[in-house]
mmCIF file of C-alpha atoms and ligand atoms in Angstrom:
data_model
loop_
_atom_site.group_PDB
_atom_site.id
_atom_site.type_symbol
_atom_site.label_atom_id
_atom_site.label_comp_id
_atom_site.label_asym_id
_atom_site.label_seq_id
_atom_site.Cartn_x
_atom_site.Cartn_y
_atom_site.Cartn_z
ATOM 1 C CA MET D 167 48.063 7.626 -31.723
ATOM 2 C CA LEU D 168 47.349 4.169 -33.092
ATOM 3 C CA ASN D 169 49.889 2.634 -30.708
ATOM 4 C CA ASP D 170 48.155 4.368 -27.858
ATOM 5 C CA PHE D 171 44.863 2.706 -28.791
ATOM 6 C CA ILE D 172 46.508 -0.718 -29.005
ATOM 7 C CA GLU D 173 47.900 -0.101 -25.528
ATOM 8 C CA GLN D 174 44.454 0.789 -24.171
ATOM 9 C CA ARG D 175 43.025 -2.466 -25.491
ATOM 10 C CA GLU D 176 45.914 -4.334 -23.860
ATOM 11 C CA GLN D 177 45.096 -2.563 -20.565
ATOM 12 C CA LEU D 178 41.509 -3.803 -20.728
ATOM 13 C CA ARG D 179 42.718 -7.359 -21.318
ATOM 14 C CA GLU D 180 45.115 -7.054 -18.400
ATOM 15 C CA GLN D 181 42.344 -5.783 -16.069
ATOM 16 C CA LEU D 182 40.206 -8.752 -17.097
ATOM 17 C CA ARG D 183 43.092 -11.181 -16.408
ATOM 18 C CA VAL D 184 43.561 -9.679 -12.931
ATOM 19 C CA ARG D 185 39.846 -10.054 -12.239
ATOM 20 C CA GLU D 186 39.978 -13.663 -13.396
ATOM 21 C CA SER D 187 43.001 -14.426 -11.198
ATOM 22 C CA LYS D 188 41.120 -13.063 -8.156
ATOM 23 C CA LYS D 189 38.235 -15.423 -8.938
ATOM 24 C CA LEU D 190 35.974 -12.434 -9.455
ATOM 25 C CA TYR D 191 35.272 -12.939 -13.130
ATOM 26 C CA ARG D 192 31.540 -13.128 -13.845
ATOM 27 C CA ARG D 193 30.081 -15.400 -16.465
ATOM 28 C CA ARG D 194 26.482 -15.556 -17.559
ATOM 29 C CA LEU D 195 24.399 -18.695 -17.557
ATOM 30 C CA THR D 196 22.270 -19.121 -20.650
ATOM 31 C CA LEU D 197 18.801 -20.491 -19.996
ATOM 32 C CA GLU D 198 17.068 -22.461 -22.690
ATOM 33 C CA SER D 199 13.776 -22.703 -20.809
ATOM 34 C CA PRO D 200 11.482 -20.192 -19.108
ATOM 35 C CA GLN D 201 12.451 -19.031 -15.629
ATOM 36 C CA GLN D 202 11.201 -21.756 -13.294
ATOM 37 C CA THR D 203 12.544 -24.093 -10.604
ATOM 38 C CA HIS D 204 13.731 -26.719 -13.118
ATOM 39 C CA VAL D 205 15.588 -24.977 -15.929
ATOM 40 C CA LEU D 206 17.376 -26.116 -19.054
ATOM 41 C CA MET D 207 20.994 -25.072 -19.756
ATOM 42 C CA ALA D 208 23.160 -26.485 -22.562
ATOM 43 C CA GLY D 209 20.614 -29.257 -22.975
ATOM 44 C CA CYS D 210 20.793 -30.350 -19.300
ATOM 45 C CA GLU D 211 18.137 -29.897 -16.629
ATOM 46 C CA TYR D 212 19.037 -28.189 -13.375
ATOM 47 C CA LEU D 213 17.173 -27.592 -10.148
ATOM 48 C CA ALA D 214 17.642 -23.860 -9.642
ATOM 49 C CA PHE D 215 17.788 -21.756 -6.472
ATOM 50 C CA CYS D 216 18.858 -18.548 -8.199
ATOM 51 C CA SER D 217 15.911 -16.470 -9.279
ATOM 52 C CA ASN D 218 13.966 -13.683 -7.587
ATOM 53 C CA ASP D 219 10.756 -15.265 -8.837
ATOM 54 C CA TYR D 220 9.700 -15.848 -5.221
ATOM 55 C CA LEU D 221 6.037 -16.556 -5.883
ATOM 56 C CA GLY D 222 6.650 -18.700 -8.976
ATOM 57 C CA LEU D 223 4.761 -16.350 -11.302
ATOM 58 C CA ALA D 224 7.354 -15.740 -14.059
ATOM 59 C CA ASN D 225 6.000 -18.624 -16.142
ATOM 60 C CA HIS D 226 2.420 -18.720 -14.870
ATOM 61 C CA PRO D 227 -0.073 -19.814 -17.576
ATOM 62 C CA GLY D 228 -2.604 -17.138 -16.562
ATOM 63 C CA LEU D 229 0.032 -14.426 -16.910
ATOM 64 C CA ILE D 230 1.213 -15.758 -20.278
ATOM 65 C CA GLU D 231 -2.401 -15.598 -21.414
ATOM 66 C CA ALA D 232 -2.723 -12.043 -20.057
ATOM 67 C CA ALA D 233 0.454 -11.012 -21.907
ATOM 68 C CA CYS D 234 -0.907 -12.350 -25.220
ATOM 69 C CA GLU D 235 -4.236 -10.658 -24.619
ATOM 70 C CA GLY D 236 -2.415 -7.434 -23.701
ATOM 71 C CA ALA D 237 -0.408 -7.584 -26.940
ATOM 72 C CA ARG D 238 -3.581 -8.040 -28.999
ATOM 73 C CA GLN D 239 -5.275 -5.150 -27.208
ATOM 74 C CA TYR D 240 -2.384 -2.650 -26.941
ATOM 75 C CA GLY D 241 0.277 -3.805 -29.414
ATOM 76 C CA VAL D 242 3.852 -4.600 -28.403
ATOM 77 C CA GLY D 243 5.528 -1.215 -28.003
ATOM 78 C CA ALA D 244 4.581 1.951 -26.118
ATOM 79 C CA GLY D 245 6.191 3.965 -28.905
ATOM 80 C CA ALA D 246 6.951 7.067 -26.836
ATOM 81 C CA SER D 247 7.802 8.295 -23.358
ATOM 82 C CA HIS D 248 5.052 8.812 -20.774
ATOM 83 C CA LEU D 249 5.104 12.608 -21.164
ATOM 84 C CA ILE D 250 4.758 12.533 -24.955
ATOM 85 C CA SER D 251 2.187 9.919 -25.979
ATOM 86 C CA GLY D 252 3.365 6.650 -24.411
ATOM 87 C CA HIS D 253 1.168 6.756 -21.281
ATOM 88 C CA SER D 254 -1.616 4.248 -21.905
ATOM 89 C CA SER D 255 -4.892 3.743 -20.029
ATOM 90 C CA VAL D 256 -3.553 0.388 -18.843
ATOM 91 C CA HIS D 257 -0.372 1.960 -17.361
ATOM 92 C CA HIS D 258 -2.734 4.336 -15.581
ATOM 93 C CA ALA D 259 -4.985 1.555 -14.311
ATOM 94 C CA LEU D 260 -1.955 -0.322 -12.961
ATOM 95 C CA GLU D 261 -0.696 2.788 -11.147
ATOM 96 C CA GLU D 262 -4.082 3.171 -9.473
ATOM 97 C CA ALA D 263 -4.202 -0.511 -8.532
ATOM 98 C CA LEU D 264 -0.669 -0.369 -7.055
ATOM 99 C CA ALA D 265 -1.453 2.756 -5.022
ATOM 100 C CA HIS D 266 -4.590 1.125 -3.663
ATOM 101 C CA PHE D 267 -2.794 -2.164 -2.941
ATOM 102 C CA THR D 268 0.125 -0.582 -1.069
ATOM 103 C CA GLY D 269 -2.007 2.003 0.751
ATOM 104 C CA PHE D 270 -0.443 5.162 -0.692
ATOM 105 C CA PRO D 271 -2.345 8.025 -2.373
ATOM 106 C CA ARG D 272 -0.427 7.761 -5.667
ATOM 107 C CA ALA D 273 1.925 5.432 -7.533
ATOM 108 C CA LEU D 274 4.127 5.954 -10.586
ATOM 109 C CA LEU D 275 5.485 3.262 -12.902
ATOM 110 C CA PHE D 276 9.153 3.153 -13.874
ATOM 111 C CA SER D 277 10.831 0.844 -16.386
ATOM 112 C CA THR D 278 13.123 -0.748 -13.790
ATOM 113 C CA GLY D 279 13.924 -0.522 -10.111
ATOM 114 C CA TYR D 280 17.358 0.794 -10.982
ATOM 115 C CA MET D 281 15.742 3.686 -12.833
ATOM 116 C CA ALA D 282 13.117 4.258 -10.121
ATOM 117 C CA ASN D 283 15.806 4.678 -7.462
ATOM 118 C CA ALA D 284 17.805 6.997 -9.706
ATOM 119 C CA GLY D 285 14.662 9.028 -10.443
ATOM 120 C CA VAL D 286 13.554 9.463 -6.842
ATOM 121 C CA ILE D 287 16.934 10.379 -5.390
ATOM 122 C CA THR D 288 17.952 12.787 -8.130
ATOM 123 C CA ALA D 289 14.539 14.482 -8.345
ATOM 124 C CA LEU D 290 14.238 15.063 -4.602
ATOM 125 C CA LEU D 291 17.807 15.826 -3.562
ATOM 126 C CA ASP D 292 20.528 18.170 -4.660
ATOM 127 C CA ARG D 293 23.769 19.701 -3.476
ATOM 128 C CA GLY D 294 23.288 20.820 0.121
ATOM 129 C CA ASP D 295 20.937 17.958 1.007
ATOM 130 C CA THR D 296 22.029 14.843 2.879
ATOM 131 C CA ILE D 297 21.383 11.144 2.267
ATOM 132 C CA PHE D 298 21.821 8.559 5.028
ATOM 133 C CA ALA D 299 22.260 5.030 3.764
ATOM 134 C CA ASP D 300 22.714 1.550 5.197
ATOM 135 C CA LYS D 301 26.131 0.149 4.173
ATOM 136 C CA LEU D 302 24.557 -2.970 2.688
ATOM 137 C CA ASN D 303 22.097 -1.143 0.442
ATOM 138 C CA HIS D 304 21.672 -2.203 -3.166
ATOM 139 C CA ALA D 305 24.072 -0.704 -5.713
ATOM 140 C CA SER D 306 21.250 1.163 -7.464
ATOM 141 C CA LEU D 307 20.611 3.279 -4.340
ATOM 142 C CA ASN D 308 24.315 4.073 -3.978
ATOM 143 C CA ASP D 309 24.648 5.022 -7.643
ATOM 144 C CA ALA D 310 21.583 7.274 -7.385
ATOM 145 C CA ALA D 311 23.049 9.010 -4.330
ATOM 146 C CA LEU D 312 26.311 9.745 -6.150
ATOM 147 C CA VAL D 313 24.515 11.165 -9.180
ATOM 148 C CA SER D 314 22.326 13.427 -6.983
ATOM 149 C CA ARG D 315 25.397 15.303 -5.641
ATOM 150 C CA ALA D 316 23.831 15.349 -2.172
ATOM 151 C CA ARG D 317 26.090 14.583 0.777
ATOM 152 C CA PHE D 318 26.205 10.811 1.113
ATOM 153 C CA ILE D 319 26.639 9.385 4.612
ATOM 154 C CA ARG D 320 26.583 5.657 5.275
ATOM 155 C CA TYR D 321 25.854 3.902 8.555
ATOM 156 C CA SER D 322 26.876 0.357 9.535
ATOM 157 C CA HIS D 323 24.327 -2.288 8.634
ATOM 158 C CA LEU D 324 21.171 -1.754 10.763
ATOM 159 C CA ASP D 325 23.093 0.419 13.240
ATOM 160 C CA LEU D 326 20.328 2.829 14.248
ATOM 161 C CA ALA D 327 22.389 4.362 17.055
ATOM 162 C CA MET D 328 25.010 5.379 14.505
ATOM 163 C CA LEU D 329 22.303 6.703 12.182
ATOM 164 C CA GLU D 330 20.819 8.752 15.018
ATOM 165 C CA ARG D 331 24.207 10.327 15.816
ATOM 166 C CA GLN D 332 24.598 11.253 12.152
ATOM 167 C CA LEU D 333 21.076 12.708 11.912
ATOM 168 C CA ALA D 334 21.466 14.664 15.137
ATOM 169 C CA VAL D 335 24.407 16.722 13.857
ATOM 170 C CA CYS D 336 23.153 17.214 10.301
ATOM 171 C CA GLN D 337 22.357 20.812 9.343
ATOM 172 C CA SER D 338 20.849 20.138 5.916
ATOM 173 C CA ARG D 339 17.337 21.348 5.227
ATOM 174 C CA ARG D 340 16.390 18.192 3.349
ATOM 175 C CA LYS D 341 17.450 14.821 4.738
ATOM 176 C CA LEU D 342 16.596 11.385 3.408
ATOM 177 C CA VAL D 343 17.245 8.000 4.966
ATOM 178 C CA MET D 344 17.352 5.266 2.345
ATOM 179 C CA THR D 345 17.425 1.540 2.907
ATOM 180 C CA ASP D 346 16.746 -1.805 1.345
ATOM 181 C CA ALA D 347 13.572 -2.962 3.126
ATOM 182 C CA VAL D 348 14.719 -6.567 2.624
ATOM 183 C CA PHE D 349 18.481 -6.727 2.012
ATOM 184 C CA SER D 350 19.093 -8.345 -1.330
ATOM 185 C CA MET D 351 22.199 -10.380 -0.438
ATOM 186 C CA ASP D 352 21.402 -11.021 3.246
ATOM 187 C CA GLY D 353 17.647 -11.528 3.321
ATOM 188 C CA ASP D 354 17.175 -9.676 6.603
ATOM 189 C CA VAL D 355 14.469 -7.061 7.046
ATOM 190 C CA ALA D 356 15.188 -3.412 7.915
ATOM 191 C CA PRO D 357 13.453 -2.235 11.131
ATOM 192 C CA ALA D 358 11.213 0.130 9.184
ATOM 193 C CA ALA D 359 9.144 1.260 12.187
ATOM 194 C CA SER D 360 12.249 2.335 14.146
ATOM 195 C CA LEU D 361 13.700 4.000 11.054
ATOM 196 C CA LEU D 362 10.455 5.907 10.588
ATOM 197 C CA ALA D 363 10.513 7.032 14.234
ATOM 198 C CA LEU D 364 14.045 8.426 13.706
ATOM 199 C CA CYS D 365 12.927 10.168 10.519
ATOM 200 C CA GLU D 366 10.054 11.780 12.401
ATOM 201 C CA LYS D 367 12.323 12.862 15.253
ATOM 202 C CA TYR D 368 14.901 14.431 12.912
ATOM 203 C CA ASP D 369 12.544 15.589 10.175
ATOM 204 C CA ALA D 370 13.829 13.331 7.411
ATOM 205 C CA TRP D 371 12.210 11.431 4.539
ATOM 206 C CA LEU D 372 12.337 7.620 4.530
ATOM 207 C CA MET D 373 12.947 5.844 1.238
ATOM 208 C CA LEU D 374 12.216 2.103 1.388
ATOM 209 C CA ASP D 375 13.446 -0.110 -1.447
ATOM 210 C CA ASP D 376 11.151 -3.127 -1.177
ATOM 211 C CA ALA D 377 12.400 -4.996 -4.247
ATOM 212 C CA HIS D 378 12.424 -8.231 -2.238
ATOM 213 C CA GLY D 379 9.524 -7.615 0.150
ATOM 214 C CA PHE D 380 6.734 -6.659 -2.234
ATOM 215 C CA GLY D 381 4.492 -9.688 -2.838
ATOM 216 C CA VAL D 382 6.277 -11.652 -0.118
ATOM 217 C CA LEU D 383 5.858 -9.792 3.189
ATOM 218 C CA GLY D 384 2.824 -8.184 4.790
ATOM 219 C CA SER D 385 -0.873 -8.879 4.588
ATOM 220 C CA GLN D 386 -1.669 -10.360 1.139
ATOM 221 C CA GLY D 387 1.886 -9.533 0.049
ATOM 222 C CA ARG D 388 1.448 -5.767 0.403
ATOM 223 C CA GLY D 389 5.111 -5.487 1.373
ATOM 224 C CA THR D 390 7.271 -4.254 4.223
ATOM 225 C CA VAL D 391 5.130 -1.217 5.067
ATOM 226 C CA SER D 392 2.187 -3.535 5.707
ATOM 227 C CA HIS D 393 4.458 -6.035 7.529
ATOM 228 C CA PHE D 394 5.286 -3.336 10.112
ATOM 229 C CA HIS D 395 1.814 -1.695 10.041
ATOM 230 C CA ILE D 396 3.379 1.702 9.436
ATOM 231 C CA SER D 397 2.069 4.630 7.475
ATOM 232 C CA SER D 398 3.440 8.149 7.091
ATOM 233 C CA PRO D 399 3.616 10.908 4.483
ATOM 234 C CA ARG D 400 7.411 10.735 4.967
ATOM 235 C CA ILE D 401 7.647 7.299 3.362
ATOM 236 C CA ILE D 402 8.659 6.975 -0.265
ATOM 237 C CA TYR D 403 8.077 3.361 -1.214
ATOM 238 C CA MET D 404 9.790 1.702 -4.186
ATOM 239 C CA ALA D 405 9.150 -1.855 -5.303
ATOM 240 C CA THR D 406 10.048 -3.846 -8.375
ATOM 241 C CA LEU D 407 7.691 -5.844 -10.566
ATOM 242 C CA GLY D 408 10.257 -8.237 -12.050
ATOM 243 C CA LYS D 409 10.824 -10.209 -8.841
ATOM 244 C CA ALA D 410 7.878 -11.618 -6.822
ATOM 245 C CA ALA D 411 5.389 -10.076 -9.280
ATOM 246 C CA GLY D 412 7.016 -12.220 -11.978
ATOM 247 C CA VAL D 413 6.952 -9.717 -14.852
ATOM 248 C CA PHE D 414 9.052 -6.548 -15.299
ATOM 249 C CA GLY D 415 9.190 -2.955 -14.140
ATOM 250 C CA ALA D 416 8.978 -1.021 -10.899
ATOM 251 C CA PHE D 417 6.926 1.641 -9.176
ATOM 252 C CA VAL D 418 7.197 4.358 -6.583
ATOM 253 C CA ALA D 419 4.302 4.982 -4.180
ATOM 254 C CA ALA D 420 4.131 8.193 -2.167
ATOM 255 C CA GLN D 421 2.233 11.425 -1.543
ATOM 256 C CA PRO D 422 0.787 13.295 -4.543
ATOM 257 C CA GLU D 423 3.361 16.115 -4.381
ATOM 258 C CA VAL D 424 6.199 13.575 -4.450
ATOM 259 C CA ILE D 425 4.717 11.728 -7.432
ATOM 260 C CA GLU D 426 4.085 14.995 -9.310
ATOM 261 C CA THR D 427 7.686 16.054 -8.605
ATOM 262 C CA LEU D 428 8.897 12.764 -10.100
ATOM 263 C CA ILE D 429 6.750 13.264 -13.216
ATOM 264 C CA GLN D 430 8.269 16.737 -13.657
ATOM 265 C CA HIS D 431 11.901 16.098 -12.657
ATOM 266 C CA ALA D 432 12.885 12.426 -12.547
ATOM 267 C CA ARG D 433 15.122 12.151 -15.596
ATOM 268 C CA SER D 434 14.918 8.345 -15.664
ATOM 269 C CA TYR D 435 11.143 8.791 -15.980
ATOM 270 C CA VAL D 436 11.022 11.673 -18.440
ATOM 271 C CA TYR D 437 13.740 10.685 -20.903
ATOM 272 C CA THR D 438 12.861 7.091 -21.632
ATOM 273 C CA THR D 439 10.280 5.081 -23.530
ATOM 274 C CA ALA D 440 7.303 3.811 -21.524
ATOM 275 C CA THR D 441 7.282 0.047 -20.955
ATOM 276 C CA PRO D 442 5.076 -1.991 -23.290
ATOM 277 C CA PRO D 443 1.464 -1.585 -22.097
ATOM 278 C CA LEU D 444 1.016 -5.359 -22.410
ATOM 279 C CA LEU D 445 3.265 -5.642 -19.329
ATOM 280 C CA SER D 446 0.887 -3.459 -17.321
ATOM 281 C CA HIS D 447 -2.015 -5.581 -18.509
ATOM 282 C CA THR D 448 -0.121 -8.686 -17.335
ATOM 283 C CA LEU D 449 0.795 -7.046 -14.028
ATOM 284 C CA LEU D 450 -2.848 -6.283 -13.239
ATOM 285 C CA LYS D 451 -3.422 -10.020 -13.390
ATOM 286 C CA SER D 452 -0.264 -10.705 -11.378
ATOM 287 C CA LEU D 453 -1.499 -8.335 -8.672
ATOM 288 C CA THR D 454 -4.715 -10.344 -8.266
ATOM 289 C CA LEU D 455 -2.656 -13.556 -7.874
ATOM 290 C CA ILE D 456 -0.400 -11.888 -5.279
ATOM 291 C CA GLU D 457 -3.473 -10.710 -3.379
ATOM 292 C CA ASP D 458 -5.563 -13.882 -3.585
ATOM 293 C CA GLU D 459 -3.116 -16.791 -3.495
ATOM 294 C CA GLU D 460 -1.987 -16.846 0.118
ATOM 295 C CA TRP D 461 -0.781 -20.415 -0.346
ATOM 296 C CA ARG D 462 2.276 -19.116 -2.216
ATOM 297 C CA ARG D 463 3.498 -17.198 0.854
ATOM 298 C CA GLU D 464 2.583 -20.111 3.138
ATOM 299 C CA ARG D 465 4.629 -22.438 0.931
ATOM 300 C CA LEU D 466 7.618 -20.103 1.173
ATOM 301 C CA THR D 467 7.416 -20.126 4.977
ATOM 302 C CA GLN D 468 7.315 -23.913 4.907
ATOM 303 C CA LEU D 469 10.317 -24.115 2.534
ATOM 304 C CA VAL D 470 12.402 -21.723 4.666
ATOM 305 C CA ALA D 471 11.773 -23.933 7.728
ATOM 306 C CA CYS D 472 12.639 -27.017 5.692
ATOM 307 C CA LEU D 473 15.921 -25.509 4.442
ATOM 308 C CA LYS D 474 16.925 -24.524 7.982
ATOM 309 C CA ARG D 475 16.495 -28.141 9.111
ATOM 310 C CA GLU D 476 18.381 -29.456 6.098
ATOM 311 C CA VAL D 477 21.508 -27.365 6.693
ATOM 312 C CA GLN D 478 21.555 -27.531 10.513
ATOM 313 C CA SER D 479 24.483 -29.953 10.669
ATOM 314 C CA LEU D 480 26.716 -28.117 8.176
ATOM 315 C CA HIS D 481 29.749 -26.169 9.358
ATOM 316 C CA TRP D 482 28.628 -23.279 7.100
ATOM 317 C CA ARG D 483 25.885 -21.116 8.582
ATOM 318 C CA LEU D 484 22.776 -19.538 7.099
ATOM 319 C CA LEU D 485 22.393 -15.846 7.859
ATOM 320 C CA PRO D 486 19.385 -15.106 10.070
ATOM 321 C CA SER D 487 16.638 -14.533 7.517
ATOM 322 C CA VAL D 488 12.917 -15.245 7.455
ATOM 323 C CA THR D 489 12.584 -14.262 3.798
ATOM 324 C CA PRO D 490 13.070 -16.499 0.727
ATOM 325 C CA ILE D 491 16.622 -15.110 0.449
ATOM 326 C CA GLN D 492 18.677 -17.623 2.451
ATOM 327 C CA PRO D 493 22.429 -16.931 2.215
ATOM 328 C CA LEU D 494 24.830 -19.672 3.261
ATOM 329 C CA VAL D 495 28.069 -17.932 4.193
ATOM 330 C CA ILE D 496 31.202 -19.717 2.953
ATOM 331 C CA GLY D 497 33.864 -17.019 3.397
ATOM 332 C CA GLY D 498 36.554 -17.227 0.683
ATOM 333 C CA ASN D 499 35.877 -16.449 -2.970
ATOM 334 C CA ASP D 500 37.565 -19.655 -4.200
ATOM 335 C CA GLU D 501 35.684 -21.894 -1.838
ATOM 336 C CA ALA D 502 32.300 -20.291 -2.565
ATOM 337 C CA LEU D 503 32.917 -20.711 -6.269
ATOM 338 C CA GLU D 504 34.088 -24.320 -5.839
ATOM 339 C CA ILE D 505 30.965 -25.270 -3.920
ATOM 340 C CA SER D 506 28.722 -23.551 -6.419
ATOM 341 C CA ASN D 507 30.505 -25.478 -9.215
ATOM 342 C CA ALA D 508 30.305 -28.770 -7.348
ATOM 343 C CA LEU D 509 26.567 -28.255 -6.870
ATOM 344 C CA ARG D 510 26.239 -27.584 -10.569
ATOM 345 C CA GLU D 511 27.924 -30.920 -11.324
ATOM 346 C CA ARG D 512 25.185 -32.489 -9.205
ATOM 347 C CA GLY D 513 22.485 -30.723 -11.236
ATOM 348 C CA LEU D 514 21.850 -27.898 -8.768
ATOM 349 C CA LEU D 515 22.170 -24.205 -9.530
ATOM 350 C CA VAL D 516 23.028 -21.926 -6.610
ATOM 351 C CA PRO D 517 24.957 -18.736 -7.346
ATOM 352 C CA ALA D 518 28.154 -17.824 -5.490
ATOM 353 C CA ILE D 519 27.973 -14.137 -4.542
ATOM 354 C CA ARG D 520 31.382 -12.552 -4.133
ATOM 355 C CA PRO D 521 32.845 -9.111 -3.411
ATOM 356 C CA PRO D 522 32.241 -6.348 -4.308
ATOM 357 C CA THR D 523 28.555 -7.350 -4.197
ATOM 358 C CA VAL D 524 29.116 -8.528 -0.605
ATOM 359 C CA PRO D 525 31.881 -7.563 1.890
ATOM 360 C CA GLN D 526 35.343 -9.188 1.603
ATOM 361 C CA GLY D 527 35.545 -12.547 3.371
ATOM 362 C CA SER D 528 31.789 -13.140 3.264
ATOM 363 C CA ALA D 529 31.411 -14.832 -0.120
ATOM 364 C CA ARG D 530 28.262 -16.889 0.018
ATOM 365 C CA LEU D 531 25.803 -19.113 -1.733
ATOM 366 C CA ARG D 532 22.648 -17.077 -2.202
ATOM 367 C CA ILE D 533 19.935 -19.705 -1.972
ATOM 368 C CA SER D 534 16.650 -18.245 -3.092
ATOM 369 C CA LEU D 535 13.413 -20.096 -2.670
ATOM 370 C CA SER D 536 10.293 -19.966 -4.783
ATOM 371 C CA ALA D 537 6.723 -21.029 -4.060
ATOM 372 C CA SER D 538 7.171 -23.404 -7.013
ATOM 373 C CA HIS D 539 9.840 -25.413 -5.165
ATOM 374 C CA SER D 540 8.737 -28.571 -3.400
ATOM 375 C CA THR D 541 10.084 -29.742 -0.041
ATOM 376 C CA ASP D 542 11.728 -32.580 -2.026
ATOM 377 C CA ASP D 543 13.641 -29.971 -4.053
ATOM 378 C CA VAL D 544 14.948 -28.406 -0.840
ATOM 379 C CA ALA D 545 15.808 -31.832 0.594
ATOM 380 C CA ARG D 546 17.852 -32.580 -2.544
ATOM 381 C CA LEU D 547 19.824 -29.368 -2.016
ATOM 382 C CA GLY D 548 20.358 -30.282 1.642
ATOM 383 C CA THR D 549 21.708 -33.726 0.749
ATOM 384 C CA ALA D 550 24.156 -32.277 -1.790
ATOM 385 C CA LEU D 551 25.419 -29.648 0.667
ATOM 386 C CA ARG D 552 25.997 -32.279 3.372
ATOM 387 C CA GLU D 553 27.991 -34.393 0.910
ATOM 388 C CA LEU D 554 30.163 -31.399 -0.028
ATOM 389 C CA ASP D 555 30.634 -30.383 3.602
ATOM 390 C CA SER D 556 32.093 -33.769 4.510
ATOM 391 C CA VAL D 557 34.796 -33.855 1.786
HETATM 392 C C1 PLP S 17 16.749 -5.842 -8.066
HETATM 393 C C2 PLP S 17 16.853 -4.660 -7.197
HETATM 394 C C3 PLP S 17 16.700 -3.371 -7.700
HETATM 395 C C4 PLP S 17 16.607 -3.102 -9.172
HETATM 396 O O1 PLP S 17 15.388 -3.483 -9.698
HETATM 397 P P1 PLP S 17 15.303 -3.834 -11.253
HETATM 398 O O2 PLP S 17 13.868 -3.716 -11.557
HETATM 399 O O3 PLP S 17 15.852 -5.208 -11.402
HETATM 400 O O4 PLP S 17 16.137 -2.803 -11.955
HETATM 401 C C5 PLP S 17 16.699 -2.318 -6.815
HETATM 402 N N1 PLP S 17 16.867 -2.518 -5.497
HETATM 403 C C6 PLP S 17 17.043 -3.741 -4.979
HETATM 404 C C7 PLP S 17 17.222 -3.898 -3.507
HETATM 405 C C8 PLP S 17 17.057 -4.850 -5.820
HETATM 406 O O5 PLP S 17 17.270 -6.059 -5.324
#
């Protein structure tokens, strides 16, 4: 028995060694400063292009003030789940503000986007139903699909003809098409209007995961639905609040019967503690900044154009993306890691994204831009990349 346990520990160490030898081993960076464009790590300052803090709100003085005020007003912990006694008036006010902002009748807060996706998919679908999913969707959508026990069919990235063939032969009563609205490792935008048209034709629901579009795309940052000017009771909209919104959490916006179904049946909603109300208080403030400060989105557009000019002469190519996610495809895992390390030696942080997060042979630098970057910051990255390209 005891020998068996020793052997199991040895197996874990062996698996880790294999992962290391394939250059797939992940190590965490430890920040010693708030999340911002210039961060402190092991006492050194780095210019960072890693975060999802697209609007530069994660360390905003007004939001810090709102968080302190929220703590004084509501305490630090929710103390219970939403269905027991953890649902505070400020959670409720935020849900109403988010519904109004995104143009849906109702919205429901979740602790994280991962949990929101799990909640929606498992509450709405069961054995006998079918899920259609883009191959490059975020892991949280895939995990949710597996847990739901519905049939899980994937289509090639953005291949609507393939999706249509799959929908046309499907006999399930309930069908749901799910997609990243902005793809997290590619930065491209799903053609939501065409997807919606297919869903209408084949009587399916459309689940949009707008983790990277909310706050960034659409009029006043209302997200991908606003970007495409679409609206339909078939749409189930999920967005996160820890990325462009700069704080933490997520929400689902949809029709009242969908939201009520989630409150009754979404296990990741029912069986977990509500987020600290102070976060909702902070997010109400964040929402006003998203809505009012157009200059943050204008700055992002300017930075994307600047980056494209800076990397034009490199032999590596940026993927076609208009969003602040700008992936520079390198190819091999070793090379992507080497370039990321060489940038770090020059005081620049850009993460290498490797399989299985992205397909084999497409390891990349995921450059993410923030409204807090300056064009000088982007020029510095461009100079470093050109130096590394020529060696
Ligand atoms: C980050 C992300 C999530 C998960 O959101 P969290 O709030 O971080 O759990 C879900 N979907 C996509 C596409 C994401 O990028």
